[in-house]
One Martini backbone bead per residue (centre of mass of N, CA, C, O) as a GRO file, in nm:
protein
  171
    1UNK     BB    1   4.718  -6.470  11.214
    2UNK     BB    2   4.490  -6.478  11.487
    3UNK     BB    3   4.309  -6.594  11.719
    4UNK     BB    4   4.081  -6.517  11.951
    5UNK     BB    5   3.843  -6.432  12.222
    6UNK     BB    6   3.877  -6.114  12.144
    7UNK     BB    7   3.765  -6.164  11.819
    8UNK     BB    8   3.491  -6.294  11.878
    9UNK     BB    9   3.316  -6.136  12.122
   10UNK     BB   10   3.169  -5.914  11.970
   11UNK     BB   11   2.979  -6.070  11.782
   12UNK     BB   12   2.849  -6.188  12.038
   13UNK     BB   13   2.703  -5.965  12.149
   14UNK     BB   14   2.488  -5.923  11.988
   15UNK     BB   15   2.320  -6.197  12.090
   16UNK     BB   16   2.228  -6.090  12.389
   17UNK     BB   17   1.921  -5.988  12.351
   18UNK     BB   18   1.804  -6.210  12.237
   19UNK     BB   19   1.884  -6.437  12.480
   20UNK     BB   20   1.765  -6.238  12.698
   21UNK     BB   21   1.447  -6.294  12.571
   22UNK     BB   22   1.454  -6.607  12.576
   23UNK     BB   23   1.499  -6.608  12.906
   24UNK     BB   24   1.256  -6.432  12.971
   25UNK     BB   25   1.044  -6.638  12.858
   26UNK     BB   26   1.110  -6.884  13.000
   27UNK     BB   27   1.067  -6.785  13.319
   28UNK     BB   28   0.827  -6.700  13.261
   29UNK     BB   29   0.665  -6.965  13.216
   30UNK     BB   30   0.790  -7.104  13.457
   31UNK     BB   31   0.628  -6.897  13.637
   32UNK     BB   32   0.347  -6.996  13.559
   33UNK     BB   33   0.380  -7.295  13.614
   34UNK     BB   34   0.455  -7.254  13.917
   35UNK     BB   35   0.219  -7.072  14.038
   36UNK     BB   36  -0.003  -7.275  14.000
   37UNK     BB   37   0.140  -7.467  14.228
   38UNK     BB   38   0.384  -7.261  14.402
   39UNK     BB   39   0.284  -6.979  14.530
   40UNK     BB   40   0.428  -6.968  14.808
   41UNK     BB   41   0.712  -7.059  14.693
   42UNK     BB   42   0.826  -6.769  14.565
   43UNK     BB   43   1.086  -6.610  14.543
   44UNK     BB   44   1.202  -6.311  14.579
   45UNK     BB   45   1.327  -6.001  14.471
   46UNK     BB   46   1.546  -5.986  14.691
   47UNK     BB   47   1.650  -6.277  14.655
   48UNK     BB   48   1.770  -6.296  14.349
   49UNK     BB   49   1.931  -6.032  14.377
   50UNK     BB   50   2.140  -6.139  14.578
   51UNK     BB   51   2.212  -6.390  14.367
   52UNK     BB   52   2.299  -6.205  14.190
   53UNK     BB   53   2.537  -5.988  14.333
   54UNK     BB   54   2.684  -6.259  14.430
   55UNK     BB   55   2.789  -6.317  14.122
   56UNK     BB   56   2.935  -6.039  14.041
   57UNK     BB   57   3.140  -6.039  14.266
   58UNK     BB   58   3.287  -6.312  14.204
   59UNK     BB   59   3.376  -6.232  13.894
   60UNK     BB   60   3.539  -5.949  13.932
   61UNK     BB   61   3.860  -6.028  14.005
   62UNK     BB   62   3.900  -6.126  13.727
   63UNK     BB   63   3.803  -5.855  13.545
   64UNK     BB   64   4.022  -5.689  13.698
   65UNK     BB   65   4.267  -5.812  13.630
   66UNK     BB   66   4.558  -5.847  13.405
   67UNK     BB   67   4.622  -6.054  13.234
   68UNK     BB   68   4.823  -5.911  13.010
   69UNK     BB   69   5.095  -5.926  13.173
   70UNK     BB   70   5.205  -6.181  13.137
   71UNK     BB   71   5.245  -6.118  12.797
   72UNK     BB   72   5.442  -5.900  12.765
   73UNK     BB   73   5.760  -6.052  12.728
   74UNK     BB   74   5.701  -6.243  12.498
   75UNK     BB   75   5.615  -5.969  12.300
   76UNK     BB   76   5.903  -5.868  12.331
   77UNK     BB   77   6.040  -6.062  12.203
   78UNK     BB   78   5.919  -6.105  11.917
   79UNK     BB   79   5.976  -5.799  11.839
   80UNK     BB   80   6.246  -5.861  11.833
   81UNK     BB   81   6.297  -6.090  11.635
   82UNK     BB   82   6.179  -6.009  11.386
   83UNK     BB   83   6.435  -5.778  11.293
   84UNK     BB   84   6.664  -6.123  11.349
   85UNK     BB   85   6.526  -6.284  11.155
   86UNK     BB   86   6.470  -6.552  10.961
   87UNK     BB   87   6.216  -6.566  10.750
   88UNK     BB   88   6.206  -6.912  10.699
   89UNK     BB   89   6.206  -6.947  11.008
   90UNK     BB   90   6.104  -7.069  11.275
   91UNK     BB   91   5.856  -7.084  11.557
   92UNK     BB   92   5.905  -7.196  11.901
   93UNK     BB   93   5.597  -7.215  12.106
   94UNK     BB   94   5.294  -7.137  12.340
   95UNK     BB   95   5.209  -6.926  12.110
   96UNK     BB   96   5.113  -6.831  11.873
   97UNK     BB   97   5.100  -6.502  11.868
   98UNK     BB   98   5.429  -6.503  11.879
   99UNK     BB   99   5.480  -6.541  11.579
  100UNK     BB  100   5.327  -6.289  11.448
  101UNK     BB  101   5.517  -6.085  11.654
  102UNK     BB  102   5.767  -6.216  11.455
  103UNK     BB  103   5.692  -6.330  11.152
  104UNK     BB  104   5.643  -6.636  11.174
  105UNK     BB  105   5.612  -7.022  11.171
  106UNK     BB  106   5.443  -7.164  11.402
  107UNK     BB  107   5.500  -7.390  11.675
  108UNK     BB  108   5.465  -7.610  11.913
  109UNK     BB  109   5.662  -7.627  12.231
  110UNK     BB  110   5.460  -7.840  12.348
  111UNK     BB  111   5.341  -8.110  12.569
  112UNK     BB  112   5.204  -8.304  12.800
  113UNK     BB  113   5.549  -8.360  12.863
  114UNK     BB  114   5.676  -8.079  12.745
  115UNK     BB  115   5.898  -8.013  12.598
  116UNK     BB  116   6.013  -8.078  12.283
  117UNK     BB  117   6.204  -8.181  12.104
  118UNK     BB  118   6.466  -8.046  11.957
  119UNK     BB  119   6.495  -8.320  11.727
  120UNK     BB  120   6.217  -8.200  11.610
  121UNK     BB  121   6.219  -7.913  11.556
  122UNK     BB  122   6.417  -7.882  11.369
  123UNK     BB  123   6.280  -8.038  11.127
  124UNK     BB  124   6.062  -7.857  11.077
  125UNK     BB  125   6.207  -7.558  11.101
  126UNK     BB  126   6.347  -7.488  11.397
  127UNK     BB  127   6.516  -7.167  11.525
  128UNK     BB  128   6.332  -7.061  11.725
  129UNK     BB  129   6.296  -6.993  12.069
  130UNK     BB  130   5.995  -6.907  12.321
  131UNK     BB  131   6.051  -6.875  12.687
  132UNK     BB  132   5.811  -6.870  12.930
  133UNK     BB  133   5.810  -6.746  13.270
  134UNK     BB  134   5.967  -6.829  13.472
  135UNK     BB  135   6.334  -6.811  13.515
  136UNK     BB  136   6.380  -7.157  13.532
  137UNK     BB  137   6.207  -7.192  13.260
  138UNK     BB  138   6.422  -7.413  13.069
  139UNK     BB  139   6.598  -7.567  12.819
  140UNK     BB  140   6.763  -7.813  12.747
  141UNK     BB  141   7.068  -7.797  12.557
  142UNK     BB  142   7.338  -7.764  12.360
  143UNK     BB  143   7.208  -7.660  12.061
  144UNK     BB  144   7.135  -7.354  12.278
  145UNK     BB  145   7.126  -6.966  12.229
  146UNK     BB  146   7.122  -6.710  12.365
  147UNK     BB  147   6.977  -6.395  12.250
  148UNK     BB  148   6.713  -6.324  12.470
  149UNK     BB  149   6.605  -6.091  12.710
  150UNK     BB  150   6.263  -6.068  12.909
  151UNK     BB  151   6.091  -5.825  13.158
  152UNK     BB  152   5.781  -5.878  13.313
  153UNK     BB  153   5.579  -5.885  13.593
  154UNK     BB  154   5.770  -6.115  13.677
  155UNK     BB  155   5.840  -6.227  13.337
  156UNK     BB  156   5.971  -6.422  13.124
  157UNK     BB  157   6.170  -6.400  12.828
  158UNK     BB  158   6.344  -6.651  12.612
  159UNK     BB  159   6.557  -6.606  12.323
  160UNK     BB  160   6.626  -6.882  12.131
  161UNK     BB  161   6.880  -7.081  11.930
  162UNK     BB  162   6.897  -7.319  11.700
  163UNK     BB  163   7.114  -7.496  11.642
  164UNK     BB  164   7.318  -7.697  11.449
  165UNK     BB  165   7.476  -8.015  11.480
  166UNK     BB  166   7.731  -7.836  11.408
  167UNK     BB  167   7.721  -7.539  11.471
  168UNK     BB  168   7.637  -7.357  11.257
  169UNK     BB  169   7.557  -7.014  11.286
  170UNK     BB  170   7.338  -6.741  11.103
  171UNK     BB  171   7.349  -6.465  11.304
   0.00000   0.00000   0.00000
């Protein structure tokens, strides 16, 4: 299905002890070749660990966050249309990973300048669109036929069918 940082994260903590062994052997030399220029001016012990303690206070909070729950409704949204969606129909989203959980062919809903034209997605191939965020933020379109909403965590997500431009859907 998709890829993502939680994914490749695994295999990459194996790599985390020969790195700390080469940091470690980094800092003894130049600490060794340190003390011998400037033997008196090497910051303590206690000193050292007060700005490692300092760092790792500062990104608590990130670590603490939840940040899934943002993705909550997007998800729930993907996985009722799974079960309601043309097989063969494309889904555009801001994220691959609702593509997988629609079990559609996903396409990207955004460009740097916002949501990507409707008769560009068309053509690709998209039937379904999934808009996450903010209540208010909804795609313009005639048409645009809203077939769910879902809410999570304070944020919205919003399946839209793209009718094709004579009007008749086949939902």
């Amino acid at each position: 299905g998709y890829l993502s940082r939680r994914h490749a994260l695994p295999p990459l903590v194996l790599l985390l002890g020969p790195v700390a062994l080469g940091v470690i052997e980094l800092a003894r030399r130049a600490g060794s070749r340190a003390s011998r220029t400037t033997a008196a001016r090497r910051p303590s012990g206690f000193w050292i660990g007060l700005v490692l303690a300092g760092l790792t206070v500062l990104a608590l909070p990130k670590a603490l966050r939840d940040h899934r729950s943002e993705e909550v409704a997007g998800k729930r949204a993907a996985q009722w249309l799974q079960s309601r969606a043309q097989p063969t129909a494309a889904l555009a989203a801001s994220r691959s990973k609702l593509g997988y959980y629609a079990a559609l062919e996903w396409r990207p809903l955004y460009t740097q300048d916002g949501i990507r034209p409707l008769a560009v997605l068309q053509q690709e191939g998209v039937r379904y669109l999934i808009v996450e965020g903010e209540p208010a933020t909804q795609p313009e379109g005639a048409f645009l036929r809203e077939l769910h909403r879902e809410s999570a965590s304070g944020r919205e997500a919003v399946v839209f069918e793209l009718v094709p431009e004579n009007g008749s859907g086949d939902s």
